[in-house]
């Protein structure tokens, strides 16, 4: 934040994230994105720390959902830092993703987010009764990445583990 102050952002709380996902799931199409698509994007972003542009590049082949350590793999060409990301995901998310991916065509984006994702999320926040801006900052799509990092910290991960999973170049960023 000190290096690039575009917005003072805040992380969503667990309750806010759950309400946002529920609101999107039941909500109307916004910016050419059906509610279930937005809800899945919010789930995956909060569970992986992937940015909107990175989510757009996920295909069915990106998901490793069987076995004891499910993950989502994003190839180097699709990441901001140009390094392959193999992000572990919660076991509980794996069956939800498996159902979402069922029948999706190979090598095609499973989260084709519109360029106005931020506008859609702001409407989903309002529909869920969540303030977009508080004294702590704004809750925008990048706040889902903040949620991911905060969840890692709450889980007891070390600064080096958080830095690696967040794909930060410097621990100061983390």
Coordinates of C-alpha atoms in Angstrom, one line a residue, residues 17-174:
X17 CA -17.7 -12.7 2.2
X18 CA -20.4 -15.2 2.9
X19 CA -23.1 -12.6 2.4
X20 CA -21.4 -11.3 -0.8
X21 CA -21.2 -14.8 -2.3
X22 CA -24.8 -15.5 -1.3
X23 CA -26.0 -12.2 -2.8
X24 CA -24.2 -12.8 -6.1
X25 CA -25.4 -16.4 -6.3
X26 CA -29.0 -15.3 -6.1
X27 CA -28.5 -12.0 -7.9
X28 CA -29.3 -11.0 -11.5
X29 CA -26.9 -10.8 -14.4
X30 CA -24.6 -7.8 -14.0
X31 CA -22.3 -6.6 -16.7
X32 CA -23.0 -9.7 -18.8
X33 CA -22.1 -12.0 -15.9
X34 CA -24.7 -14.3 -14.3
X35 CA -24.9 -14.3 -10.5
X36 CA -23.5 -17.8 -10.1
X37 CA -20.4 -16.9 -12.2
X38 CA -19.7 -13.9 -10.0
X39 CA -20.2 -16.0 -6.9
X40 CA -17.8 -18.6 -8.1
X41 CA -15.2 -15.9 -9.0
X42 CA -15.5 -14.4 -5.4
X43 CA -15.0 -17.9 -3.9
X44 CA -12.0 -18.7 -6.0
X45 CA -10.4 -15.2 -5.5
X46 CA -10.9 -15.4 -1.8
X47 CA -9.4 -19.0 -1.7
X48 CA -6.4 -18.4 -3.9
X49 CA -5.6 -14.7 -3.9
X50 CA -5.8 -14.6 -7.7
X51 CA -6.6 -11.3 -9.3
X52 CA -9.5 -10.8 -11.7
X53 CA -7.2 -11.0 -14.8
X54 CA -5.7 -14.2 -13.5
X55 CA -9.1 -15.7 -12.8
X56 CA -10.1 -15.0 -16.4
X57 CA -7.3 -17.3 -17.6
X58 CA -8.4 -20.4 -15.6
X59 CA -9.6 -23.4 -17.6
X60 CA -10.8 -26.8 -16.4
X61 CA -7.3 -28.0 -16.8
X62 CA -6.2 -25.5 -14.1
X63 CA -7.9 -27.4 -11.3
X64 CA -6.4 -30.3 -9.3
X65 CA -9.4 -31.3 -7.2
X66 CA -8.7 -34.9 -6.3
X67 CA -6.4 -36.1 -3.6
X68 CA -5.5 -34.8 -0.2
X69 CA -4.3 -31.4 -1.4
X70 CA -6.5 -29.8 -4.0
X71 CA -5.1 -26.8 -5.8
X72 CA -5.5 -24.4 -8.7
X73 CA -2.6 -24.0 -11.1
X74 CA -2.1 -20.8 -13.0
X75 CA 0.7 -20.9 -15.6
X76 CA 3.5 -18.3 -15.6
X77 CA 2.1 -16.6 -18.7
X78 CA -1.1 -15.8 -16.9
X79 CA 0.3 -14.4 -13.6
X80 CA 1.3 -10.9 -12.8
X81 CA 4.8 -12.0 -11.6
X82 CA 5.3 -14.4 -14.6
X83 CA 5.8 -17.4 -12.3
X84 CA 3.6 -20.5 -12.2
X85 CA 1.3 -20.4 -9.2
X86 CA 0.0 -23.7 -7.7
X87 CA -2.3 -22.4 -5.0
X88 CA -3.7 -24.9 -2.4
X89 CA -7.5 -24.5 -1.8
X90 CA -9.7 -25.6 1.1
X91 CA -10.9 -29.2 0.9
X92 CA -14.5 -27.9 1.2
X93 CA -14.2 -25.9 -2.0
X94 CA -13.0 -28.8 -4.1
X95 CA -16.5 -30.5 -4.6
X96 CA -18.1 -27.1 -5.2
X97 CA -15.6 -26.4 -8.0
X98 CA -15.9 -30.0 -9.4
X99 CA -19.7 -29.4 -9.8
X100 CA -19.0 -26.0 -11.4
X101 CA -16.5 -27.5 -13.8
X102 CA -18.7 -30.4 -14.9
X103 CA -19.4 -30.1 -18.6
X104 CA -17.2 -27.0 -19.1
X105 CA -15.3 -27.3 -22.4
X106 CA -11.5 -27.9 -22.3
X107 CA -9.1 -25.0 -22.7
X108 CA -11.9 -22.4 -22.3
X109 CA -12.1 -19.9 -19.4
X110 CA -14.3 -21.1 -16.7
X111 CA -14.5 -17.6 -15.1
X112 CA -15.0 -15.3 -18.1
X113 CA -15.3 -12.1 -16.1
X114 CA -16.4 -8.9 -17.9
X115 CA -14.0 -5.9 -17.8
X116 CA -16.6 -4.2 -15.5
X117 CA -16.2 -6.8 -12.7
X118 CA -15.6 -4.0 -10.2
X119 CA -19.0 -2.4 -11.0
X120 CA -20.8 -5.7 -10.7
X121 CA -19.1 -6.4 -7.3
X122 CA -20.1 -3.0 -6.0
X123 CA -23.7 -3.8 -6.9
X124 CA -23.4 -7.2 -5.2
X125 CA -22.0 -5.6 -2.1
X126 CA -24.9 -3.2 -2.0
X127 CA -27.4 -6.0 -2.5
X128 CA -25.8 -7.8 0.4
X129 CA -26.0 -4.8 2.7
X130 CA -22.2 -4.4 2.8
X131 CA -20.7 -0.9 2.8
X132 CA -18.4 -0.3 -0.2
X133 CA -16.4 2.3 1.8
X134 CA -15.8 2.5 5.5
X135 CA -13.2 4.3 7.6
X136 CA -10.9 1.2 7.0
X137 CA -11.1 1.7 3.2
X138 CA -13.0 0.4 0.2
X139 CA -14.1 -3.2 -0.5
X140 CA -13.4 -3.9 -4.1
X141 CA -12.4 -7.0 -6.1
X142 CA -8.8 -6.7 -5.0
X143 CA -10.1 -6.8 -1.4
X144 CA -10.7 -10.5 -2.0
X145 CA -7.0 -10.9 -2.3
X146 CA -6.7 -9.0 1.0
X147 CA -9.1 -11.5 2.5
X148 CA -7.0 -14.4 1.3
X149 CA -3.8 -12.9 2.9
X150 CA -5.7 -12.1 6.1
X151 CA -7.0 -15.7 6.3
X152 CA -3.5 -17.0 5.9
X153 CA -2.3 -14.8 8.7
X154 CA -5.2 -15.9 10.9
X155 CA -4.4 -19.5 10.2
X156 CA -1.0 -19.1 11.8
X157 CA 1.1 -19.1 8.5
X158 CA 4.6 -17.5 8.8
X159 CA 5.4 -14.3 7.0
X160 CA 7.5 -16.4 4.5
X161 CA 4.6 -18.7 3.9
X162 CA 2.2 -15.8 3.4
X163 CA 4.7 -14.1 1.1
X164 CA 5.1 -17.2 -1.0
X165 CA 1.4 -17.9 -1.3
X166 CA 0.5 -14.3 -1.9
X167 CA 3.2 -14.3 -4.6
X168 CA 4.8 -11.1 -3.2
X169 CA 8.4 -10.2 -4.3
X170 CA 9.2 -8.7 -0.9
X171 CA 8.1 -9.5 2.6
X172 CA 7.5 -5.7 3.1
X173 CA 4.6 -6.0 0.6
X174 CA 3.2 -8.9 2.6

